[in-house]
Amino acid sequence: MPDRPTASPKTGAAGPSHQMWGGRFAAGPAAALDQLNRSLPVDHRLWPQDVSAARAWVGALGLAGVLDAEEVKLLAGGLERATERLAAGAAQDAPDEDVHTLVERLLYEAVGPVAGKLNTGRSRNDQVATDLRLWTRDTLAELDAGIAALGQALCAQAADGVDLLLPGYTHGQRAQPVRWGYVLLAHAWPLTRDRARLAQAADRLSELPLGSGAVAGSGIPVDRERLARELGFARVAPNALDATGDRDFVAECLFGLTLLATHVSRLAGELATYASAEFGFIRLADEFCTGSSLLPQKRNPDVLELARAKAARTLADLVGLLGTLKGLPAGYSKDLQEDKTYLFDAVDTMAVVLPAVRGAVATLRPVPERMRAALDPSLLATDLADGLVLRGVPFREAHGLVGRLVKAAEELGAPVSAVPGVRAAAIHPAIPDLLASLGDWEASVERRATAGGSSREAVGRQLRELQVLFGRPAAPVT
Amino acid sequence: MPDRPTASPKTGAAGPSHQMWGGRFAAGPAAALDQLNRSLPVDHRLWPQDVSAARAWVGALGLAGVLDAEEVKLLAGGLERATERLAAGAAQDAPDEDVHTLVERLLYEAVGPVAGKLNTGRSRNDQVATDLRLWTRDTLAELDAGIAALGQALCAQAADGVDLLLPGYTHGQRAQPVRWGYVLLAHAWPLTRDRARLAQAADRLSELPLGSGAVAGSGIPVDRERLARELGFARVAPNALDATGDRDFVAECLFGLTLLATHVSRLAGELATYASAEFGFIRLADEFCTGSSLLPQKRNPDVLELARAKAARTLADLVGLLGTLKGLPAGYSKDLQEDKTYLFDAVDTMAVVLPAVRGAVATLRPVPERMRAALDPSLLATDLADGLVLRGVPFREAHGLVGRLVKAAEELGAPVSAVPGVRAAAIHPAIPDLLASLGDWEASVERRATAGGSSREAVGRQLRELQVLFGRPAAPVT
Amino acid sequence: MPDRPTASPKTGAAGPSHQMWGGRFAAGPAAALDQLNRSLPVDHRLWPQDVSAARAWVGALGLAGVLDAEEVKLLAGGLERATERLAAGAAQDAPDEDVHTLVERLLYEAVGPVAGKLNTGRSRNDQVATDLRLWTRDTLAELDAGIAALGQALCAQAADGVDLLLPGYTHGQRAQPVRWGYVLLAHAWPLTRDRARLAQAADRLSELPLGSGAVAGSGIPVDRERLARELGFARVAPNALDATGDRDFVAECLFGLTLLATHVSRLAGELATYASAEFGFIRLADEFCTGSSLLPQKRNPDVLELARAKAARTLADLVGLLGTLKGLPAGYSKDLQEDKTYLFDAVDTMAVVLPAVRGAVATLRPVPERMRAALDPSLLATDLADGLVLRGVPFREAHGLVGRLVKAAEELGAPVSAVPGVRAAAIHPAIPDLLASLGDWEASVERRATAGGSSREAVGRQLRELQVLFGRPAAPVT
Amino acid sequence: MPDRPTASPKTGAAGPSHQMWGGRFAAGPAAALDQLNRSLPVDHRLWPQDVSAARAWVGALGLAGVLDAEEVKLLAGGLERATERLAAGAAQDAPDEDVHTLVERLLYEAVGPVAGKLNTGRSRNDQVATDLRLWTRDTLAELDAGIAALGQALCAQAADGVDLLLPGYTHGQRAQPVRWGYVLLAHAWPLTRDRARLAQAADRLSELPLGSGAVAGSGIPVDRERLARELGFARVAPNALDATGDRDFVAECLFGLTLLATHVSRLAGELATYASAEFGFIRLADEFCTGSSLLPQKRNPDVLELARAKAARTLADLVGLLGTLKGLPAGYSKDLQEDKTYLFDAVDTMAVVLPAVRGAVATLRPVPERMRAALDPSLLATDLADGLVLRGVPFREAHGLVGRLVKAAEELGAPVSAVPGVRAAAIHPAIPDLLASLGDWEASVERRATAGGSSREAVGRQLRELQVLFGRPAAPVT
């Protein structure tokens, strides 16, 4: 990435006063280390969470008697002013090592040396774990809305597409006639699983790390239950060594995002196929097509191609995190600093992909005549076989008989329905009658009337259920 | 792998009668295709599930009026005999294309042509999805017991290790004194998350695909709700196109296994470090060590190294599956056949890793004197800083003062407690007093008494909670 | 995988005599450790290499004076007999820990206690590195032939397809007319890069580890240069610690296989698209199609789908190995035992994929009329723009003008060539003339006559070059 | 990442004049598409390459007679001015879709409508492939220098460390005494392989795509051989469809970076272990340590931990790219736009890691007394066994005898050298004598005098060879 966050030419300006440590070092960190080590270009976006946690911690230190009322007030006010400066862009190009140092510096600039009392009994190890859990929790809520919106777009298209028939495909080959709405809903259901999975991840991550100190718990007797309630966590993390080294929640979130991206990739890939001249089942809206720099006639489905590709990017982020965690001991190792790069990248990716694909879905137009034209008579083969079964022919035998009919049709270069009666009857005497009574495509689709099938009624039931699901937040787990 | 399942020299013997299709082909599949295509060497282990689903399907066809009572009885009996042959090893080196074809052939050999009625209204697409969900469900239950057993071994060691003190590490460096039991429990808590995650995956996969047909639902009006109950599924899969192409449950299971493997890898890596001569904190039991072919004195922690490495293998399996799914349309594509290779490999891996690591944990012996010897006085630095804070010095300042003390000690080549009073007092007048009153390691550990900390009471509470959790199955989600 | 190699029920039978260590252990390794630790089910296929290396080592020990002439003869004869037994299947279900132990045991059974002299100055660390390099070297040569054979099949089809015109696609959309032979050759060129890359990997791995001992070099003064020549290595590994812990050659080979698999995946995916009813550009031979268990009319391109999917499997193997290596110190760690699982799996995968895809390519038939039918007039848009450019219109402007013509044609529902002259002239006065003089598709293709273009001459040149390249082994690097 | 490049709030300002297409669209691209589609935030750093290629193309169009001399001069001058603006920061926050559009716009602003002639016969498909190959070629040269510099730092430390003895480790356990210089060189050799591999990648990517057009070759008869020479490419890409869709060079470069990062990760992990208090073999310089925000005494090896972690990041980039390529047809698909994100990230990562690790290596100090203290007598076990072998005991038997001696020593809680003579002689009569004559550690190390071993002479030879290799650029392949 162009303005690679971990490398900042401005770093050189960072004086020792901007670091939380350094008392015992004869020399400042080398520039090369600093380039590698500084995380502010990545973690600065955690400042709202860092300030929230700081505010709660000040309160907890007050209740624990470490700060007096005056100091609590002073520090709370200072955090207020730091927040204003941060909201106005103070994190931009700041020289600090990381977001925690940045907030402490701004506090210092607001209230002077008493700022040095803020981090009593805290470590960056429990701070960053707290900040990132807060950020992830809020992000998952926004993401849930974005997934639901894509689901609603699919439902809206599906509602308009219940009457449109096209081939259903397996192995990329025409298999049986289905409804266009049914195909779209097959891509909507996975989104409901994504939402449930991410909601459970959000529930599981709701554990407060703050008060874990660096490795062994805090030496200050703060009331962690109260802290948890104040910051909106469901529980207190039960082991401080685990709490500071645990990045399961990042992995789980990345996995949820990757599976979501995979679903979107499958949808996008299928739509791209349907948008080709050869299929021609759908037409993307002009505002969701791009053109070619060389070929004036092109209408390229870039949005779908990029959405298809992004599943590899979220997978890459997941691999990066899991590859990092392997073999590390419990507790904090600096390797864990990489977690945010992966998480932010995957979240940002889906924050761009979801609206783009939702827009493409919402604005595409089906082309009913092309769909209908793709329904060739061989798609009735299963109906024929089923007809034979109902007349007592074992299915496996019926399957073979119809296979021979298809072969005969191919040799004639004609649809199965045009195989001469004599020849058809030679394969099985019931076939001519069955061919005559197969009815139209609609009849064929309606024969698949089991729950989950592609009949009008079965599709309608799915649609109503999904509209309800996408109309509300993912169910909380309680 | 040596006897690579996808390549079987016996394949050539497979005649057309062992395939579920072929009526329309002039020539049999080429040997090269067969080598690539045949899945029996991998999927044969699904035969119990395939038979269960077949049995339920026969009942459903009977209720739907497609089979008469006589046929139902005949087929049920035939499946009984097929089961006996399979239990006796009939799947071994069988020539069939896949497990479904194998079962159908055995049924045919038991009851003759009526066997051809078994697959009326079914497709291998919904069959394999059903079989694999059944298998995964049962596997997750076994796995849960295996994780709990490892958790119990950690708890047992932790219970014995509450009194043992050693350094807690961050960045691989000694940080603060902690209890050995506390360190072990930091590796036990992640297992509780693994179990919860896999239990939710098990719940989510409990959807019946059977009755979905190939792509569009079954043309036979079977009662899918009844089928679901009979096979122990919680719900009917709501869209047949989704149901036949969905492998989310495989991905979710693979992710759960990978995170579990990562936790075991972190535990194993940490124990391997402690088992080194330089740390010497633990000694593996003889029966969990291996020797060297060249170096007679070696006691190698192979079990830990292999356990550490296996997290890469489960991750590889996850990458393989997710890489396969990306960009595929809804519904069945042959690419999905790869799912079982990844899932079986990851499950088999953990089925070997968990008991081995459990055994290593259960039989290791801590070496208290080595642990104690590693507690050097600099580990009291935070206590010193906390002491200054309680005398009103802002933490950041106290941190700097103690840093200077540590540096002074280093220059003297002595522990901080041995810095002469004059020099210490020059850094801060309160330091000599504080140094005198720090007390022993036990006192230091007990100062970390917040919930989740390493004090005796906090560790005891964790231990009791975990013993309860590992004593019962992972909570079902209802 | 069903018969998972790492778990063998027969393991229990392994007595201490089958292990190369154990003198110092009170108890034998626990069964759980054995299940995890035993590598024979995976590494048994290295026996030919292990025997070759043993034979060379015996000679080297003789020259070093550690064995006398009698012993050399005895051991060489014993290895001969061991080879016979191994060739007859002695590795099958053997109880030994690994292939090295197996060979030593067979030697012992052949010659008695003098067998114990074989491994003087050797360690399994340098043995396994030597065996695996030998195996990989031979495997890469076989693989090279397999890739060349696929390349030849592509060339043969391309030679037949120079006259066939079809659309060339970008973004999955028709772009410009090209030759069918040209498309096929676009998939052949990447194979030449694969071969060059793997040949360089083969050259780079040609370093002898034998004589490195366990970690520090061998204590026996063997002549390693001579050993290298005897075993066909180009060089002696220059640092024994590096030589025993280096698995770069496995990673490089896995990467080469993954990129090869990716190329085959791209070819397979494109052919699968062309084999769909909607494109219909090619027809797979019956012997390379599979059918459906439910749908009698289906001709599924399973071979192409599986080949497409396998790129994820080789990628998984690569991720597994690289994930294993990360963070390990130099020298041998047991984690490295996993290397063979990944390498063998990837090699076996491509050993099945290459012939299957080669067969599918060799036997497919193009469908010229469907290709020709897909050439719609908008594909001449670039020619039109180029025509305007030759009349002095800046390209960017010409691009815009032709874009407007395309839009006009679309509004009329007609090809660009049917836009009325008045309307066309209103866009640019030269357009009607240009439209009249565009000529046929052949003329359009021939206009792309730069080197590497799709003109007949340019394609012919490529074809001749590739036929030469695929007719001989990948160039050795010297 | 915080300022995520693909999402720019300024995008809205992009008018149609900044896009290379758009003539046929009724509506502009939706903002959501634009967010996903715009690549300038990533690809802007290719502007020097884009300008170079443009300059060469102008010349080629002139020679082909498409531009007259005046136009050539005008455009060349315009590119000059565009370059000045770009060098002054014109790419920063520019509103254009991508770098090609940016350059064309600046050219337009410099010379007016004639700028529209620049892209005659070019497509962004061949442009971006050309730009990225140019960028990668130059980057690989810089990277080579960075790797060599790390290698030199290792050699310098190794030269100082030839006399220092410490245990060599296998399985994380002490195995045999070795030289510190020897250990460092074991990490230097892999870097020579990295350089050779990347040099071959650089050679292989030296093929000119320019002149390939969008898919079928250029319609303008430019002299591609001449273009290749001018831009410094060794060859002309032989098939335009392959040339526009090929990203092998990106994959190969990413793999080379990942293996390099893996080597650095192994080095960093090993150094981090040696920097622990328990090993204490090395001490990092103050300027390459970081401190703790809570623990005043900490000296954390963050640089090593981050370097260890980054191998997961480059692996992630590789997975992302390969996951993207799989299954794509030949030629350009928009998915390929993702290539730069992965490549830039991996290159930028190593550009920060290499100097940081080089600095850490150059400034670390070995602690000879700690190294020496870790040499415990059991490390002489192999020497003992070798001694028995030289007295005619078969190695396997000698191994067992020494194992018994080690066990006896352990039971006594004493070193092997302190086992009473009677007891030692009971194991084998020659042992007491051998124990007496083993000599010191230096003697033991010198016994490993085979090529590649840890004797002084063998290490010296390696060192001289490496100093030469790291003193010059990686050998070009010709």
PDB file of C-alpha atoms in Angstrom, chain C residues 249-328:
ATOM      1  CA  PHE C 249      13.965 -26.872  -1.407  1.00  0.00           C
ATOM      2  CA  VAL C 250      10.650 -28.284  -0.226  1.00  0.00           C
ATOM      3  CA  ALA C 251       9.124 -24.814  -0.108  1.00  0.00           C
ATOM      4  CA  GLU C 252      10.480 -23.934  -3.536  1.00  0.00           C
ATOM      5  CA  CYS C 253       9.187 -27.161  -5.005  1.00  0.00           C
ATOM      6  CA  LEU C 254       5.772 -26.627  -3.385  1.00  0.00           C
ATOM      7  CA  PHE C 255       5.644 -23.117  -4.758  1.00  0.00           C
ATOM      8  CA  GLY C 256       6.536 -24.345  -8.225  1.00  0.00           C
ATOM      9  CA  LEU C 257       3.800 -26.954  -7.977  1.00  0.00           C
ATOM     10  CA  THR C 258       1.304 -24.393  -6.750  1.00  0.00           C
ATOM     11  CA  LEU C 259       1.975 -22.023  -9.590  1.00  0.00           C
ATOM     12  CA  LEU C 260       1.750 -24.939 -12.009  1.00  0.00           C
ATOM     13  CA  ALA C 261      -1.530 -25.999 -10.406  1.00  0.00           C
ATOM     14  CA  THR C 262      -2.733 -22.411 -10.689  1.00  0.00           C
ATOM     15  CA  HIS C 263      -2.005 -22.410 -14.414  1.00  0.00           C
ATOM     16  CA  VAL C 264      -3.831 -25.676 -14.842  1.00  0.00           C
ATOM     17  CA  SER C 265      -6.679 -24.266 -12.757  1.00  0.00           C
ATOM     18  CA  ARG C 266      -6.933 -21.249 -15.033  1.00  0.00           C
ATOM     19  CA  LEU C 267      -6.940 -23.468 -18.115  1.00  0.00           C
ATOM     20  CA  ALA C 268      -9.504 -25.816 -16.595  1.00  0.00           C
ATOM     21  CA  GLY C 269     -11.767 -23.013 -15.482  1.00  0.00           C
ATOM     22  CA  GLU C 270     -11.706 -21.442 -18.931  1.00  0.00           C
ATOM     23  CA  LEU C 271     -12.407 -24.753 -20.647  1.00  0.00           C
ATOM     24  CA  ALA C 272     -15.281 -25.448 -18.248  1.00  0.00           C
ATOM     25  CA  THR C 273     -16.806 -22.131 -19.254  1.00  0.00           C
ATOM     26  CA  TYR C 274     -16.402 -22.969 -22.938  1.00  0.00           C
ATOM     27  CA  ALA C 275     -18.005 -26.365 -22.334  1.00  0.00           C
ATOM     28  CA  SER C 276     -21.189 -24.836 -20.929  1.00  0.00           C
ATOM     29  CA  ALA C 277     -24.327 -24.925 -23.041  1.00  0.00           C
ATOM     30  CA  GLU C 278     -24.316 -21.138 -23.229  1.00  0.00           C
ATOM     31  CA  PHE C 279     -20.828 -20.850 -24.690  1.00  0.00           C
ATOM     32  CA  GLY C 280     -20.742 -24.225 -26.386  1.00  0.00           C
ATOM     33  CA  PHE C 281     -17.297 -23.570 -27.893  1.00  0.00           C
ATOM     34  CA  ILE C 282     -15.938 -27.011 -27.046  1.00  0.00           C
ATOM     35  CA  ARG C 283     -17.245 -30.462 -26.398  1.00  0.00           C
ATOM     36  CA  LEU C 284     -15.399 -32.788 -24.061  1.00  0.00           C
ATOM     37  CA  ALA C 285     -14.926 -36.349 -25.215  1.00  0.00           C
ATOM     38  CA  ASP C 286     -17.291 -38.863 -23.665  1.00  0.00           C
ATOM     39  CA  GLU C 287     -14.461 -40.580 -21.865  1.00  0.00           C
ATOM     40  CA  PHE C 288     -13.617 -37.325 -20.110  1.00  0.00           C
ATOM     41  CA  CYS C 289     -17.141 -36.509 -18.991  1.00  0.00           C
ATOM     42  CA  THR C 290     -19.053 -37.796 -16.040  1.00  0.00           C
ATOM     43  CA  GLY C 291     -22.776 -38.071 -15.555  1.00  0.00           C
ATOM     44  CA  SER C 292     -25.236 -37.225 -12.854  1.00  0.00           C
ATOM     45  CA  SER C 293     -26.827 -39.692 -10.469  1.00  0.00           C
ATOM     46  CA  LEU C 294     -30.134 -37.883 -10.746  1.00  0.00           C
ATOM     47  CA  LEU C 295     -30.117 -36.028 -14.049  1.00  0.00           C
ATOM     48  CA  PRO C 296     -29.868 -38.379 -16.994  1.00  0.00           C
ATOM     49  CA  GLN C 297     -28.975 -35.710 -19.540  1.00  0.00           C
ATOM     50  CA  LYS C 298     -25.921 -34.291 -17.776  1.00  0.00           C
ATOM     51  CA  ARG C 299     -22.385 -34.281 -19.221  1.00  0.00           C
ATOM     52  CA  ASN C 300     -20.369 -32.876 -16.394  1.00  0.00           C
ATOM     53  CA  PRO C 301     -16.838 -31.546 -16.773  1.00  0.00           C
ATOM     54  CA  ASP C 302     -15.722 -33.041 -13.459  1.00  0.00           C
ATOM     55  CA  VAL C 303     -12.157 -33.339 -14.621  1.00  0.00           C
ATOM     56  CA  LEU C 304     -11.995 -29.603 -15.185  1.00  0.00           C
ATOM     57  CA  GLU C 305     -13.707 -28.730 -11.930  1.00  0.00           C
ATOM     58  CA  LEU C 306     -11.383 -30.949  -9.935  1.00  0.00           C
ATOM     59  CA  ALA C 307      -8.347 -29.570 -11.737  1.00  0.00           C
ATOM     60  CA  ARG C 308      -9.598 -26.079 -10.958  1.00  0.00           C
ATOM     61  CA  ALA C 309      -9.987 -26.980  -7.295  1.00  0.00           C
ATOM     62  CA  LYS C 310      -6.595 -28.617  -6.872  1.00  0.00           C
ATOM     63  CA  ALA C 311      -4.757 -25.299  -7.017  1.00  0.00           C
ATOM     64  CA  ALA C 312      -6.204 -24.697  -3.560  1.00  0.00           C
ATOM     65  CA  ARG C 313      -4.798 -27.990  -2.376  1.00  0.00           C
ATOM     66  CA  THR C 314      -1.235 -27.322  -3.471  1.00  0.00           C
ATOM     67  CA  LEU C 315      -1.534 -23.824  -2.027  1.00  0.00           C
ATOM     68  CA  ALA C 316      -2.666 -25.401   1.236  1.00  0.00           C
ATOM     69  CA  ASP C 317       0.415 -27.605   1.215  1.00  0.00           C
ATOM     70  CA  LEU C 318       2.618 -24.571   0.664  1.00  0.00           C
ATOM     71  CA  VAL C 319       0.952 -22.678   3.504  1.00  0.00           C
ATOM     72  CA  GLY C 320       1.364 -25.676   5.764  1.00  0.00           C
ATOM     73  CA  LEU C 321       5.078 -25.922   5.142  1.00  0.00           C
ATOM     74  CA  LEU C 322       5.817 -22.212   5.371  1.00  0.00           C
ATOM     75  CA  GLY C 323       3.664 -21.935   8.484  1.00  0.00           C
ATOM     76  CA  THR C 324       5.735 -24.712  10.004  1.00  0.00           C
ATOM     77  CA  LEU C 325       9.117 -23.169   9.241  1.00  0.00           C
ATOM     78  CA  LYS C 326       8.415 -19.720  10.588  1.00  0.00           C
ATOM     79  CA  GLY C 327      10.199 -18.928  13.828  1.00  0.00           C
ATOM     80  CA  LEU C 328      12.103 -22.234  14.082  1.00  0.00           C
TER      81      LEU C 328
END
